[in-house]
Coordinates of N, CA and C in Angstrom, one line a residue:
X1 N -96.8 -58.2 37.3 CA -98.2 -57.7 37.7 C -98.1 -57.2 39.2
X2 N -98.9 -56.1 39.4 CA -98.8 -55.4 41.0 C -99.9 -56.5 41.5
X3 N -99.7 -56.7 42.7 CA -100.8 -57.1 43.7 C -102.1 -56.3 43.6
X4 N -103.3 -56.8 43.6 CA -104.3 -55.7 43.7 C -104.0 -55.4 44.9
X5 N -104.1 -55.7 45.9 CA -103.9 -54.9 47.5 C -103.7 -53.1 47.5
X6 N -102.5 -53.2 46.5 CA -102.0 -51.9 45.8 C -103.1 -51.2 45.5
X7 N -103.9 -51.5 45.2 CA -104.7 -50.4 44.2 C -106.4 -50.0 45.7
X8 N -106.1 -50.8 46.7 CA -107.6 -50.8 47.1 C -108.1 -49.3 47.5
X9 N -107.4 -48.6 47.6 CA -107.7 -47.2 47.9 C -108.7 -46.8 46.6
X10 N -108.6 -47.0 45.7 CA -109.0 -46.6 44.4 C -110.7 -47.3 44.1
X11 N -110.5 -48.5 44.9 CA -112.1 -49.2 44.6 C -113.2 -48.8 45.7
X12 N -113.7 -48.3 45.6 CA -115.4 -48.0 46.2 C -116.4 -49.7 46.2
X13 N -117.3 -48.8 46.9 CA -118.5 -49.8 46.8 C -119.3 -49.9 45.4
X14 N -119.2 -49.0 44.5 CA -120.1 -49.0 43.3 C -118.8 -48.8 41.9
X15 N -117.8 -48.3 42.0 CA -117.1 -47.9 41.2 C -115.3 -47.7 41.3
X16 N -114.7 -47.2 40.6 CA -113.4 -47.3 40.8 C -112.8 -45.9 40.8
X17 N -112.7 -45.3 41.8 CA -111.8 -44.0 40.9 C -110.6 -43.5 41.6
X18 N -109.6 -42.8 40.4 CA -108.7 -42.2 40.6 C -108.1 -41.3 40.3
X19 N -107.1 -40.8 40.4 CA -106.5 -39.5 39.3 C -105.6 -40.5 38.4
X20 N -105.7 -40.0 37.2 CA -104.9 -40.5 35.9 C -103.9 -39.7 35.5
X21 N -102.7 -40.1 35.0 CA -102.2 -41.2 35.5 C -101.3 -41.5 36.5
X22 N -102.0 -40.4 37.5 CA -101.0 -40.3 39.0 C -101.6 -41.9 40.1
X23 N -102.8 -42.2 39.9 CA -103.3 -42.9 41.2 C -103.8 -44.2 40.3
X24 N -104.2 -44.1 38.9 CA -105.2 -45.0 38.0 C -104.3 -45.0 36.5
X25 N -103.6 -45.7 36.6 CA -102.4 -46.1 35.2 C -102.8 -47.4 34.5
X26 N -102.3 -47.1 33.3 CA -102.8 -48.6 32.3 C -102.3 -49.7 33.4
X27 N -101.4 -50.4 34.1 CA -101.5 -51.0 35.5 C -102.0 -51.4 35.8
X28 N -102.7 -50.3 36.5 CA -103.9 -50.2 37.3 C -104.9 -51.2 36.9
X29 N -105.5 -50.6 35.5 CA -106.5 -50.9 35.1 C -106.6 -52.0 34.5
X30 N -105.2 -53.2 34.3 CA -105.0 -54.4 33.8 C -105.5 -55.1 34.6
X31 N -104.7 -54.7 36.5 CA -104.7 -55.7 37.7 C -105.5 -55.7 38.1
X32 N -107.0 -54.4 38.2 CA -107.8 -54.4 38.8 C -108.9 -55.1 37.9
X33 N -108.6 -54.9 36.5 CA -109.8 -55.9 35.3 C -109.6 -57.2 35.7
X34 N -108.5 -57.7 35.7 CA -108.1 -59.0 35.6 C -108.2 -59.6 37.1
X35 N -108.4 -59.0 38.1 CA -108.7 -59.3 39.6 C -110.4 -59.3 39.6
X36 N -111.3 -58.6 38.9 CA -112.2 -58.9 38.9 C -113.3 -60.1 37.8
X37 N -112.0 -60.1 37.1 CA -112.8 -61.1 35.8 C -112.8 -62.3 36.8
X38 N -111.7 -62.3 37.3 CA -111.0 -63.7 38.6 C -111.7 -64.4 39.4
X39 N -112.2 -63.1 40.1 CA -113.2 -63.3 41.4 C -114.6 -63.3 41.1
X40 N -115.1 -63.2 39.5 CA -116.7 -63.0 38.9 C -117.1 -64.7 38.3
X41 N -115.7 -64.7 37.1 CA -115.5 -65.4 36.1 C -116.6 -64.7 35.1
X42 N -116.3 -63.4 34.7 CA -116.8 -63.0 33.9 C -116.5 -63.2 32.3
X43 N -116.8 -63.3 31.6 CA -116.7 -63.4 30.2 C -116.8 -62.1 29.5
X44 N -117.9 -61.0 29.5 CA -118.1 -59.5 29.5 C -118.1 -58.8 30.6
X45 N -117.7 -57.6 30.7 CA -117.7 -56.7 31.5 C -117.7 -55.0 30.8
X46 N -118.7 -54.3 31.6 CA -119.2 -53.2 31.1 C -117.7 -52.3 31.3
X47 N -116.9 -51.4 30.3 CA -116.5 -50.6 31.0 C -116.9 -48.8 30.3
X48 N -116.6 -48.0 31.5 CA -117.1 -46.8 31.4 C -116.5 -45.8 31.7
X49 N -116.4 -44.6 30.8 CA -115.4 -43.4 31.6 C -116.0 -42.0 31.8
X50 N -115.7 -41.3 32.5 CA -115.7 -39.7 32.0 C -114.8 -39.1 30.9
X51 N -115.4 -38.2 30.7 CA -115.2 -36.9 29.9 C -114.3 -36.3 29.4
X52 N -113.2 -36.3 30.3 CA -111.8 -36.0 30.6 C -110.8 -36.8 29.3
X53 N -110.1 -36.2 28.5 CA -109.3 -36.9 28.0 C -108.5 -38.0 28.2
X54 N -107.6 -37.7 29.6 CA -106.5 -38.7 30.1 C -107.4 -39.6 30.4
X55 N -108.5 -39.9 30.5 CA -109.3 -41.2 31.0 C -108.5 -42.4 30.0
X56 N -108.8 -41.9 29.0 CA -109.0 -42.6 27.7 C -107.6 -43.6 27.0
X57 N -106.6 -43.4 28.2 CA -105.6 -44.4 28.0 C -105.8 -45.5 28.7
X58 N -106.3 -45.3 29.8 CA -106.6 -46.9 30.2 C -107.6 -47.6 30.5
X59 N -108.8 -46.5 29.7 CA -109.9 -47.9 29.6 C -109.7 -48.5 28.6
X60 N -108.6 -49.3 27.9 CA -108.7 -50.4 26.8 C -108.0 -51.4 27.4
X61 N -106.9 -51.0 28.9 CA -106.7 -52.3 29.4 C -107.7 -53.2 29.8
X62 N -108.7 -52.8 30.4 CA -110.2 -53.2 30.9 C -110.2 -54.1 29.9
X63 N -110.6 -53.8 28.6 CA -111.4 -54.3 27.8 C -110.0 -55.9 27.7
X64 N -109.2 -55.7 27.5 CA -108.4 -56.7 27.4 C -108.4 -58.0 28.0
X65 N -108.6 -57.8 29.3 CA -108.9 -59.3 30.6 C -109.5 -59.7 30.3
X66 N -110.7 -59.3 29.2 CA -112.1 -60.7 29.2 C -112.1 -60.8 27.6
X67 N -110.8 -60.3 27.2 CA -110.6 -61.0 25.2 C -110.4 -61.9 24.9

């Protein structure tokens, strides 16, 4: 697993974004799910994408950290 540290460029105050899959890779979106289920202790978590095809590979890591 990467460090989230790695990824902080990518998180905002409201949202997460990146270019796929140059800056936001399935990775990405394990360490940064699983760094927030961590620090919530969430059980659900909303996830959400745009429009864009390449999105669509790694919003299902998301979904994985709170399975």
């Amino acid at each position: 697993m990467i460090h989230p540290s790695a990824y902080e460029h990518l998180v905002k105050a409201y949202d997460i974004r990146g270019l796929v899959p140059e800056e936001f890779d399935e990775a990405a979106a394990h360490t940064i799910g699983a760094a927030f289920v961590t620090l919530t202790g969430a059980d659900r978590i909303a996830v959400a994408r745009d429009m864009r095809g390449r999105v669509r590979t790694a919003a299902p890591r998301n979904t994985e950290v709170v399975a």
